[in-house]
Short mmCIF file of C-alpha atoms in Angstrom, two decimals:
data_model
loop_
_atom_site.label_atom_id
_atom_site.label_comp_id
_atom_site.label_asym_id
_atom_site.label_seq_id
_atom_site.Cartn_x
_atom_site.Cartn_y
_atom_site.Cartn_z
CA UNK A 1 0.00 0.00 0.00
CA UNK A 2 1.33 3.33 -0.79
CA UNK A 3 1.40 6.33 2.32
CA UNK A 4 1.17 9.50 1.45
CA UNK A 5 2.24 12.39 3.70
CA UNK A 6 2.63 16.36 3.23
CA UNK A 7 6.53 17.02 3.44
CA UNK A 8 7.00 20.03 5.42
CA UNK A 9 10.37 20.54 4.16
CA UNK A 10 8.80 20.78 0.30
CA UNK A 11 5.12 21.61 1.13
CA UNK A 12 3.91 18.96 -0.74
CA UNK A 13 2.20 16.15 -0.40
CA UNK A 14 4.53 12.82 -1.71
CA UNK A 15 4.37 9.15 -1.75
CA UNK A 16 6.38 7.61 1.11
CA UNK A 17 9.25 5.65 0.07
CA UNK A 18 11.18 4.25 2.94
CA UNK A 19 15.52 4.01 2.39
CA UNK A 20 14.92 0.38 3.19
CA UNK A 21 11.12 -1.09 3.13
CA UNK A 22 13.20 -3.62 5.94
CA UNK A 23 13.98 -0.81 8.27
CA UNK A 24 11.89 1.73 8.15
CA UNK A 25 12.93 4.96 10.59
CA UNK A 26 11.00 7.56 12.28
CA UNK A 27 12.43 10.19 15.11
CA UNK A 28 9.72 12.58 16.67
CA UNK A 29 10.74 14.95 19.60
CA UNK A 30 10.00 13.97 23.17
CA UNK A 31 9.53 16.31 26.36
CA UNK A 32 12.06 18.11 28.46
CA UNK A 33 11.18 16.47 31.59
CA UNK A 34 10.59 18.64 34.52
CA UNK A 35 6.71 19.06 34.73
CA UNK A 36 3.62 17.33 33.88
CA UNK A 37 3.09 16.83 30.09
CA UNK A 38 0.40 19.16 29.34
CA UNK A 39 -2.66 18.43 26.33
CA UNK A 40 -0.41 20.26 23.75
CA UNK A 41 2.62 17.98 24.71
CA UNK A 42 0.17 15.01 23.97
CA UNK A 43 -0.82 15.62 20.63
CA UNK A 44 2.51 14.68 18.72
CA UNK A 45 3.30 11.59 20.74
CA UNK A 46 -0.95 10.17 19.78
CA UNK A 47 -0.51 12.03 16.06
CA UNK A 48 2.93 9.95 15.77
CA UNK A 49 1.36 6.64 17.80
CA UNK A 50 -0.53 6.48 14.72
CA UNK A 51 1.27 6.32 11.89
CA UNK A 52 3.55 4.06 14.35
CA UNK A 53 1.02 1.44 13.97
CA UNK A 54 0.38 1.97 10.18
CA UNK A 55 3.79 2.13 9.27
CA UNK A 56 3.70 -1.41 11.31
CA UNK A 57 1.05 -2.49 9.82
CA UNK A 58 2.48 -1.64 6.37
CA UNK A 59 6.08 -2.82 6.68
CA UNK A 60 5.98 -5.11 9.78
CA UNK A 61 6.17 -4.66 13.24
CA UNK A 62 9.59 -5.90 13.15
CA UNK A 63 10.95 -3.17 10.38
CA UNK A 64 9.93 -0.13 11.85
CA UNK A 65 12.08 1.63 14.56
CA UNK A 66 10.72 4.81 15.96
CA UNK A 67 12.87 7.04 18.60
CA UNK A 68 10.78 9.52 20.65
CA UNK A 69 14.04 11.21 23.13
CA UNK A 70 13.84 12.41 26.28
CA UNK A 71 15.94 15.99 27.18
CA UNK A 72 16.44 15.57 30.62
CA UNK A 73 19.27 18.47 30.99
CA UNK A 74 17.79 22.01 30.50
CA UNK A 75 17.71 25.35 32.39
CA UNK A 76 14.27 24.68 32.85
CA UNK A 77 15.10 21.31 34.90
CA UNK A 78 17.84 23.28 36.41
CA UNK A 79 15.29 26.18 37.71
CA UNK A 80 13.10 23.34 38.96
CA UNK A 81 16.08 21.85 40.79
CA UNK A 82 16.96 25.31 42.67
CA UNK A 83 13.01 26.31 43.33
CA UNK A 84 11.95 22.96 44.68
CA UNK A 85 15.48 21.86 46.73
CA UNK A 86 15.34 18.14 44.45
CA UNK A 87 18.21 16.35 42.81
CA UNK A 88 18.03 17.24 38.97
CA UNK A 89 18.12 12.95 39.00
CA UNK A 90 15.06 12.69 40.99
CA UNK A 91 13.15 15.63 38.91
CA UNK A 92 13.72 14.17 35.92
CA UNK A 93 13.26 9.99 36.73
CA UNK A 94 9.96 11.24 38.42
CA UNK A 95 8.77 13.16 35.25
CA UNK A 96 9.66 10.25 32.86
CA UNK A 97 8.02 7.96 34.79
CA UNK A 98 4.74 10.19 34.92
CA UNK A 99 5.32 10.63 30.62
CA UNK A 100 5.16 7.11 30.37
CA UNK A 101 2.16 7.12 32.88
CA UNK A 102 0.03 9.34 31.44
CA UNK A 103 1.03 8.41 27.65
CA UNK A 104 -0.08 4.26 27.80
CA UNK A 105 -3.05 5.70 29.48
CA UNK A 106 -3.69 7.57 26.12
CA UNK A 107 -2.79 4.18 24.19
CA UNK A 108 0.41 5.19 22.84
CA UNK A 109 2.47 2.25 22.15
CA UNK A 110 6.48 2.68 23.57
CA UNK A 111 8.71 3.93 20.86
CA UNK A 112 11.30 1.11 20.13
CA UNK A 113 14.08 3.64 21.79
CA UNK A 114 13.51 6.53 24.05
CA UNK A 115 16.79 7.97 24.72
CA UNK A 116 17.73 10.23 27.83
CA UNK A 117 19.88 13.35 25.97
CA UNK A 118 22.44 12.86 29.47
CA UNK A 119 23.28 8.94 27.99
CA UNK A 120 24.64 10.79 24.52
CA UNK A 121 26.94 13.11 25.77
CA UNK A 122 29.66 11.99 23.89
CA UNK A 123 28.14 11.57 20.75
CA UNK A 124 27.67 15.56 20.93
CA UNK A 125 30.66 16.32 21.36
CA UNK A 126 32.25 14.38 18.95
CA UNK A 127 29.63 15.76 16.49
CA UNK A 128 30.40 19.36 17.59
CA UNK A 129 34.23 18.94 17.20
CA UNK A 130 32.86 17.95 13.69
CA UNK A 131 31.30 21.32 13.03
CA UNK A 132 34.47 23.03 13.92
CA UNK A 133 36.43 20.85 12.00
CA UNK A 134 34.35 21.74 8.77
CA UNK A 135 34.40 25.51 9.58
CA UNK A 136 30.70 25.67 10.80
CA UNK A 137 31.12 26.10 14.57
CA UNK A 138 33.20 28.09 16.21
CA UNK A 139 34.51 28.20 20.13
CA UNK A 140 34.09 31.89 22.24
CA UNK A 141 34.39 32.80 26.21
CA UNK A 142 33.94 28.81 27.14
CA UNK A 143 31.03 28.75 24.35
CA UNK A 144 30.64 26.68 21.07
CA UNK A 145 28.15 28.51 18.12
CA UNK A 146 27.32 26.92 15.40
CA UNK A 147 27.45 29.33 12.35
CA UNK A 148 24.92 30.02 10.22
CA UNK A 149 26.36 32.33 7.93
CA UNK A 150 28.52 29.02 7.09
CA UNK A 151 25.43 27.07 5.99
CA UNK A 152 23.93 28.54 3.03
CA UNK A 153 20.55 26.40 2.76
CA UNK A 154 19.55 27.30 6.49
CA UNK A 155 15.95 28.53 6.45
CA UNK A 156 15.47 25.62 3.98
CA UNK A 157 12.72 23.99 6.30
CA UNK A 158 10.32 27.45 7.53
CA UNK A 159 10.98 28.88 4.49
CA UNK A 160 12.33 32.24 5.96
CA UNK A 161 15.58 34.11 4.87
CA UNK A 162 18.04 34.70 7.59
CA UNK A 163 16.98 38.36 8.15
CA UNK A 164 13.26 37.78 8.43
CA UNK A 165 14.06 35.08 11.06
CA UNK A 166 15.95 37.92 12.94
CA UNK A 167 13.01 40.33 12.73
CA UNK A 168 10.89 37.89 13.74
CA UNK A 169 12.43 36.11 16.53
CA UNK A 170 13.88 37.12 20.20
CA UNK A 171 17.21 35.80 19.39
CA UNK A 172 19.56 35.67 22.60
CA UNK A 173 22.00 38.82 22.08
CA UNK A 174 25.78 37.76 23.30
CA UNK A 175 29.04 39.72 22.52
CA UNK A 176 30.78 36.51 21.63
CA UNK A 177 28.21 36.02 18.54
CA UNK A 178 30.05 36.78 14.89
CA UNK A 179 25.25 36.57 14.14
CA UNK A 180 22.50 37.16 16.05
CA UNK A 181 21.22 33.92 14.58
CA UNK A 182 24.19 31.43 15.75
CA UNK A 183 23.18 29.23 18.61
CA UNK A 184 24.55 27.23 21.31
CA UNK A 185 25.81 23.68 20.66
CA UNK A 186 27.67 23.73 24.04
CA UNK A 187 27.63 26.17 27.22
CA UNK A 188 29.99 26.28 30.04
CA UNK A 189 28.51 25.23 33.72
CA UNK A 190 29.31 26.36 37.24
CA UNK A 191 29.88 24.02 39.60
CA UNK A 192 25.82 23.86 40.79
CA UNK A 193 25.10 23.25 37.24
CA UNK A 194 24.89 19.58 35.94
CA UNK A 195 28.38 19.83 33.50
CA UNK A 196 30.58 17.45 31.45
CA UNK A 197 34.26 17.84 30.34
CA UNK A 198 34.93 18.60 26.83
CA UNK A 199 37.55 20.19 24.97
CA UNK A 200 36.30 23.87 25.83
CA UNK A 201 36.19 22.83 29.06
CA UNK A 202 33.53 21.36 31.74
CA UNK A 203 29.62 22.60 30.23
CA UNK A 204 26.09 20.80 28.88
CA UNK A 205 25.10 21.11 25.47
CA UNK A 206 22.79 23.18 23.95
CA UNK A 207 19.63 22.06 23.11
CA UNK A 208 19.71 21.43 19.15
CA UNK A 209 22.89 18.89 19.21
CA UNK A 210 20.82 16.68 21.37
CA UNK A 211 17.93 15.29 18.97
CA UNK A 212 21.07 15.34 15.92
CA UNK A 213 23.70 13.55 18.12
CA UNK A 214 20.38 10.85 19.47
CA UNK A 215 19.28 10.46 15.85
CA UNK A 216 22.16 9.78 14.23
CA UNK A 217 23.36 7.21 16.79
CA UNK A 218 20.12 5.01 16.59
CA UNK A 219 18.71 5.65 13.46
CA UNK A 220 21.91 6.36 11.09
CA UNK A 221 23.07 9.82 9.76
CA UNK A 222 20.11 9.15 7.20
CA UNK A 223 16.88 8.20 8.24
CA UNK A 224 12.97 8.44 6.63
CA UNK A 225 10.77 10.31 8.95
CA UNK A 226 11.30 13.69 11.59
CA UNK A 227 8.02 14.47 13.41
CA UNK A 228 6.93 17.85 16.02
CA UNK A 229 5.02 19.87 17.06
CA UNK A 230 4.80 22.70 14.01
CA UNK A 231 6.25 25.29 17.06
CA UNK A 232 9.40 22.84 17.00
CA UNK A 233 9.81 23.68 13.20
CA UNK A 234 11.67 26.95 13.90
CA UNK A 235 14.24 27.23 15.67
CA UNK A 236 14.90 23.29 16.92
CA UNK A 237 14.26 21.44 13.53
CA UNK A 238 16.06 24.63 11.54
CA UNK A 239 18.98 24.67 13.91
CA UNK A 240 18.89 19.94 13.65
CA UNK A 241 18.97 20.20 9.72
CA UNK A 242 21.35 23.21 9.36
CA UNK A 243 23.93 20.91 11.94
CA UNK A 244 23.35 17.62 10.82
CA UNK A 245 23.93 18.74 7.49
CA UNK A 246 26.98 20.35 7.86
CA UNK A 247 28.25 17.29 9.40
CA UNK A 248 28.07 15.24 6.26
CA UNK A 249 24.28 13.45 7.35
CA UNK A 250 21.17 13.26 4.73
CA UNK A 251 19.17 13.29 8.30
CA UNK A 252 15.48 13.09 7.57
CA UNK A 253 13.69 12.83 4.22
CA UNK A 254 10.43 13.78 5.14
CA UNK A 255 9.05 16.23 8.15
CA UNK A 256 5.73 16.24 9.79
CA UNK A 257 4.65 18.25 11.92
CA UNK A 258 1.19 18.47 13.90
CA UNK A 259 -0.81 22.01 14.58
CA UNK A 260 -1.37 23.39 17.85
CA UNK A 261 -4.19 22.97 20.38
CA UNK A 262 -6.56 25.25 21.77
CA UNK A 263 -8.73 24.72 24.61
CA UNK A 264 -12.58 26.07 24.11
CA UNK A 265 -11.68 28.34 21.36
CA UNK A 266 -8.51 29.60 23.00
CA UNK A 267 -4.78 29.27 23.39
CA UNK A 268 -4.38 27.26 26.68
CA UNK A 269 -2.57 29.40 28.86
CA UNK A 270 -2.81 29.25 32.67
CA UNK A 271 -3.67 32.91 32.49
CA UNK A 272 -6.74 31.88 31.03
CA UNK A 273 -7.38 28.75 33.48
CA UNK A 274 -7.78 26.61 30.48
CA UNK A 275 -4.60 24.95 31.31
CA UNK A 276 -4.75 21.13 31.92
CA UNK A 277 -2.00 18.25 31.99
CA UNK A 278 -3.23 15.17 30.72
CA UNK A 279 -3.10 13.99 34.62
CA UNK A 280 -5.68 16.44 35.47
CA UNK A 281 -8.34 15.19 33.23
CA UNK A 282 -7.62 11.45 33.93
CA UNK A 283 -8.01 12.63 37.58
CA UNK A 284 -11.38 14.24 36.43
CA UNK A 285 -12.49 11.11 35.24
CA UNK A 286 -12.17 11.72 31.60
CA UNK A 287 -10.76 8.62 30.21
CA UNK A 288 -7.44 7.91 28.13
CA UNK A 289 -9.43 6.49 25.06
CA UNK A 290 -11.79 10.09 25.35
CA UNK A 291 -9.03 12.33 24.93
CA UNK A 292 -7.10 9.64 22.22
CA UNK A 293 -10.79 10.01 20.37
CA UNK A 294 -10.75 13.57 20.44
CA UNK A 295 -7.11 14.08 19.30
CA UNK A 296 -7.70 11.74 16.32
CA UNK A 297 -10.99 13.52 14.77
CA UNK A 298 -8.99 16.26 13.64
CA UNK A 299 -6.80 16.01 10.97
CA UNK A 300 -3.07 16.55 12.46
CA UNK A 301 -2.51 19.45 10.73
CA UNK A 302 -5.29 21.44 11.93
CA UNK A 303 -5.63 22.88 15.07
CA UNK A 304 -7.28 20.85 17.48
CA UNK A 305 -9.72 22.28 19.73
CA UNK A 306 -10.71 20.79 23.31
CA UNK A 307 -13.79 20.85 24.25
CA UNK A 308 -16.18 19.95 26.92
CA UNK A 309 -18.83 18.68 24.18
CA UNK A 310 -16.33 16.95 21.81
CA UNK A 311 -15.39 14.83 25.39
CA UNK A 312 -18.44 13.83 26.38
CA UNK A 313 -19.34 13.18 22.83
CA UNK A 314 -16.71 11.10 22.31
CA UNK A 315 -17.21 9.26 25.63
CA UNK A 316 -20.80 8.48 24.49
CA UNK A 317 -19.36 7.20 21.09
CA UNK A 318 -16.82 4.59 22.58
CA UNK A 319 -19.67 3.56 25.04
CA UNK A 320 -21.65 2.17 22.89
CA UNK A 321 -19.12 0.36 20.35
CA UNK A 322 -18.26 -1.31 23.70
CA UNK A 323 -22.03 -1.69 24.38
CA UNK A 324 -22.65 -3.24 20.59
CA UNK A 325 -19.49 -5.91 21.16
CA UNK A 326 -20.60 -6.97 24.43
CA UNK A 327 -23.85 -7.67 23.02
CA UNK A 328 -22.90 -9.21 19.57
CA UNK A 329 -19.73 -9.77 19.10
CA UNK A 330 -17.21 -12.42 19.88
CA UNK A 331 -13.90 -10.93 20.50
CA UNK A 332 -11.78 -14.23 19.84
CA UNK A 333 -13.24 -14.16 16.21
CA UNK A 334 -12.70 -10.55 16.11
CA UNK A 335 -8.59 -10.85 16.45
CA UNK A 336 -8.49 -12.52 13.63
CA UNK A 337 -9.95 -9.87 11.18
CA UNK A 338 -8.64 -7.61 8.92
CA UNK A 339 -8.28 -3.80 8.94
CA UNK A 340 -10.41 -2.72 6.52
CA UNK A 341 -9.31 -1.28 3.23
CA UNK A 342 -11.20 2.47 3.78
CA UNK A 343 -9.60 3.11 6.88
CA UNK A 344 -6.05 2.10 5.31
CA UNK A 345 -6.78 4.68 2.78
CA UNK A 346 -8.19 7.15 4.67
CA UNK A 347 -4.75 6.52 7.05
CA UNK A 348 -2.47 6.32 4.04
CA UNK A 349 -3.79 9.66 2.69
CA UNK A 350 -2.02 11.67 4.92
CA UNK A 351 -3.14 10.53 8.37
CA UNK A 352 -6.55 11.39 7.98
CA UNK A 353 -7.64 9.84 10.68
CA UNK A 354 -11.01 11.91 11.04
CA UNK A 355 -12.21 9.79 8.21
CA UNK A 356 -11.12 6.69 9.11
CA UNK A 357 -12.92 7.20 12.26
CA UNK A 358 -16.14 8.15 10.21
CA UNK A 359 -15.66 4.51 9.11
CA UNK A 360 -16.06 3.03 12.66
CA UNK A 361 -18.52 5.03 13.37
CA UNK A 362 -20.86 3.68 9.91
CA UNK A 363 -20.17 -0.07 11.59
CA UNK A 364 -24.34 0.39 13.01
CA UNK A 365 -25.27 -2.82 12.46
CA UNK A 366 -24.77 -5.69 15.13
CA UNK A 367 -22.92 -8.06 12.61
CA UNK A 368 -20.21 -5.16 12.51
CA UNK A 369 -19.68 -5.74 16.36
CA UNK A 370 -16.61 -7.87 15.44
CA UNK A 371 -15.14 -5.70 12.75
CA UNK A 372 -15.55 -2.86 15.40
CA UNK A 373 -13.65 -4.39 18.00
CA UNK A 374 -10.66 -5.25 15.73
CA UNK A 375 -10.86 -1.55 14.61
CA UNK A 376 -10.67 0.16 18.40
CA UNK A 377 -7.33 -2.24 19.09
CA UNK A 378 -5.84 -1.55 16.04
CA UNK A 379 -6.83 2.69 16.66
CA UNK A 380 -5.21 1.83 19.78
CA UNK A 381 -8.39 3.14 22.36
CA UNK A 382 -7.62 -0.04 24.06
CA UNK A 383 -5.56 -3.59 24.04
CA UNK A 384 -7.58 -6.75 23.66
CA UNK A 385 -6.91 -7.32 27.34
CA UNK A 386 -8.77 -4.01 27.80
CA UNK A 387 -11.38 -4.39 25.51
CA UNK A 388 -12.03 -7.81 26.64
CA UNK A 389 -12.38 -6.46 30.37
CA UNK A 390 -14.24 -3.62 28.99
CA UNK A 391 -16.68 -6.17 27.45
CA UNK A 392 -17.09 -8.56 30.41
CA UNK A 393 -17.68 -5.24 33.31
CA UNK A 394 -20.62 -4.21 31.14
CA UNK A 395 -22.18 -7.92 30.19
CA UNK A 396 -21.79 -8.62 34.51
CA UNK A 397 -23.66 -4.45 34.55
CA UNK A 398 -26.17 -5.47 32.24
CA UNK A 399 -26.47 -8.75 34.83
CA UNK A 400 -26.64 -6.72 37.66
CA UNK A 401 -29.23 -4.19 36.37
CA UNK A 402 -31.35 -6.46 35.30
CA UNK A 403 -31.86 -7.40 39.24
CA UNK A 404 -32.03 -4.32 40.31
CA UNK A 405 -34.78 -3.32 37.72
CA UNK A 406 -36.88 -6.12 39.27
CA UNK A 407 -36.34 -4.64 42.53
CA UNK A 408 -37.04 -1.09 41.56
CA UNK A 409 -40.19 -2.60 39.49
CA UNK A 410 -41.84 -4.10 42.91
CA UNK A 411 -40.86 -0.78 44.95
CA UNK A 412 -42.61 1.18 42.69
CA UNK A 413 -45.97 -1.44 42.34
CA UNK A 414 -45.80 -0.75 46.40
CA UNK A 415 -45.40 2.93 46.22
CA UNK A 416 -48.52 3.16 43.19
CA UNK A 417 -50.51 1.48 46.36
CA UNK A 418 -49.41 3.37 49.29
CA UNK A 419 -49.32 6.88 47.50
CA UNK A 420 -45.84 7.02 49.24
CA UNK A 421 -42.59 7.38 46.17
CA UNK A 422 -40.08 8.57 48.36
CA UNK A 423 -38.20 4.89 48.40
CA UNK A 424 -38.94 4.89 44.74
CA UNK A 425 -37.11 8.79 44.52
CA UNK A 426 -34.29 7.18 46.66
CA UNK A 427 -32.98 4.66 44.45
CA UNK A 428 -33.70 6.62 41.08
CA UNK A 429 -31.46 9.14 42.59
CA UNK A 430 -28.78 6.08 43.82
CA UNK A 431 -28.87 5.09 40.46
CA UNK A 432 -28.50 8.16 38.68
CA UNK A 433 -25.12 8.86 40.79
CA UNK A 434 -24.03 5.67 39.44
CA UNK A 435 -24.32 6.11 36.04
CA UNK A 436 -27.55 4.36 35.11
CA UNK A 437 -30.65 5.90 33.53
CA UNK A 438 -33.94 4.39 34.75
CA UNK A 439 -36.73 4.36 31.89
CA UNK A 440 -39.88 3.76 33.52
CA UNK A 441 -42.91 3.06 31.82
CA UNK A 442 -47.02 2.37 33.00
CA UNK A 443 -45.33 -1.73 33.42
CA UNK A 444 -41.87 -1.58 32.72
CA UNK A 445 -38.80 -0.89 34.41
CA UNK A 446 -35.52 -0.12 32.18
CA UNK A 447 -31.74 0.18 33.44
CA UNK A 448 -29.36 1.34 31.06
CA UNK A 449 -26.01 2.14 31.85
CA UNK A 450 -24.46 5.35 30.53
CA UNK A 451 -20.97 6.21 30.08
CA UNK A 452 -20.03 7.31 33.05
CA UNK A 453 -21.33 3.84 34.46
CA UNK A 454 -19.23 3.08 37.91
CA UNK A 455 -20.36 -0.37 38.81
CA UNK A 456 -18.89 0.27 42.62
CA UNK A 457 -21.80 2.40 43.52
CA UNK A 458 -24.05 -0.61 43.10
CA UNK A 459 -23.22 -1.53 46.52
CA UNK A 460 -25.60 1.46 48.07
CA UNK A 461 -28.54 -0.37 46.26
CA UNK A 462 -27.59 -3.47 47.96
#
């Protein structure tokens, strides 16, 4: 099958054609770990999840190797460090830990590697005394720049000359710049500062080198795909090209990168108090799969806006697929389907996954329960352990209910006798806090469980 994707670094949209259909390689930029990864920070790694899976689904799930890094040395880690009293080791194992955390609980598989930028030292260095080697770096006052006035293609990726990126850019000002646009590829440390020795003496390095140096290392100084965040594109992925180049590499062939996200309508700022982590909805109750749904029905290069509707819509969506499977489908038959052709294309058109979920959501009918179930593992909402628990809670719910709709049937025959529906008003209300709509008719009694279903509260009918 033949992917399609929109090449930032052309602007056009080309047929993918891996360097070797055997090893196929994809590096997208992880976190700097000192904080919570906010809804912004999880778009990329669920935008990039995807094509993960179709790229394994494409080539085999042995001959594709993705690298997601993590930069765990940063002033920002640093700051963290001083304002909070912690080792910069504790800071950062603690944040991974919480990435990895909150990321499965979004479905995103593991990357094959996710390298920590303080395990590559080395490799930066070495690939900074190539820069000076070639004449494209140079050393001042304990500092190493790389030059861009060396590199004539830089720019090649945004698209900007190197004057417009001046105008429009707070560029760090420093006497020991020959251009306002040369950055840091290594920066001297005091002795409270994490450092490394190095042939300008004992610093970190700058935050470019890192993803080069990591990339080239696991992937090979040529490799197929770079993914980001588009607010990565300039300066990071400028400042990776214009180095890697100019050390020799053919680095990436194609770039993607995903649009920002807005929360209701706006930039999420904590000015605004529309800021959330992914931890804070999860802690609000809002599923993994939700948010996962809501990423994925907008196109990745859109903006993406969170909202309070698209949740619970989405919520109400993945309840009843699960609904329809528990009550027609078979999941052991289900494994063994295929993915079907439309959603390939849809995927292989540029990641459009907002129509291939239009495709799940056409599977009405109850003989599509199977086909549906395949389609949520292979979306990634859940696992098959998952789905399968998914399905047995709400088949033992559905048990359960039934009971207590008998029992709620003969308190309200009593209360149509006595005058008296204050027991009936009890349990309707128990009920409702659990998650369950009652549908009462003249001789019926119906118990449906909604999406926000939490079996648990059962107990107070008991």
């Amino acid at each position: 099958m033949d992917i399609y994707l929109k090449n930032t670094a052309t602007g056009a949209k080309e047929r993918f054609a891996p360097l070797d259909d055997g090893n196929v390689r994809m590096y997208v930029c992880g976190p700097t770990v000192y904080d919570r990864a906010h809804l912004g920070n999880a778009r990329p790694v669920v935008v990039f999840d995807v094509l993960y899976r179709l790229l394994r689904h494409v080539y085999g799930e042995t001959s594709v190797t993705y690298v997601r890094n993590f930069t765990d040395v940063d002033d920002k880690i640093n700051a963290r460090a001083t304002e909070t009293g912690r080792a910069i080791g504790d800071i950062t194992n603690e944040t991974i830990g919480w990435f990895h955390d909150d990321m499965d609980a979004l479905g995103a598989l593991r990357p094959t590697h996710a390298p920590r930028a303080t395990r590559y030292i080395p490799q930066m260095v070495a690939m900074i005394e190539g820069l000076m080697a070639k004449g494209h770096a140079y050393a001042a006052e304990g500092h190493v720049l790389f030059d861009v006035g060396s590199d004539p293609t830089y720019g090649s990726l945004s698209g900007r000359s190197v004057d417009d990126m001046i105008a429009g850019a707070r560029v760090e000002v420093a006497p020991y710049k020959k251009n306002p646009m040369d950055f840091v590829l290594w920066k001297p440390s005091t002795r409270d500062l994490p450092g490394w020795d190095s042939p300008w003496g004992r610093g970190r390095p700058g935050w470019h080198i890192e993803c080069s140096a990591m990339a080239a290392d696991l992937l090979g100084e040529t490799f197929d795909i770079h993914g980001g965040g588009n607010d990565l594109m300039f300066p990071h992925h400028e400042n990776e090209i214009a180095q890697s180049r100019c050390c020799g590499h053919g680095f990436a062939q194609v770039w993607l990168h995903n649009e920002m996200l807005q929360v209701e309508g706006k930039k999420m700022s904590k000015s605004l108090g529309n800021f959330f982590t992914v931890r804070d909805l999860l802690d609000q109750g809002v599923p993994g799969e939700v948010i996962r749904f809501v990423f994925l029905s907008t196109h990745y290069r859109k903006p993406m806006d969170w909202t309070i509707e698209k949740s619970v819509e989405a919520e109400l969506r993945l309840h009843g697929f699960i609904e329809r499977i528990a009550l027609s489908g078979d999941i052991s038959k289900a494994k063994g389907l295929p993915i079907e052709e439309e959603v390939l294309i849809a995927l292989a058109d540029d990641l459009n996954t907002h129509a291939a979920l239009e495709v799940l959501l056409r599977m009405n009918g109850s003989e599509d329960a199977n086909r549906l179930a395949r389609h949520l593992v292979f979306f990634g909402f859940f696992d098959w352990e998952e789905l399968e628990d998914r399905v047995s809670r709400h088949l033992k719910a559905v048990s359960d209910l039934s009971n207590f709709a008998d029992e709620l049937a003969k308190v309200r025959n009593l209360a149509m006798e006595t005058k008296d529906f204050s027991e009936v008003d009890r349990l309707k209300a128990l009920m409702s806090d659990a998650g369950i709509e009652v549908r009462m008719s003249k001789t019926t009694v119906e118990l449906v469980p909604g999406p926000d279903f939490d079996p648990a509260k059962l107990e107070a009918l008991k």
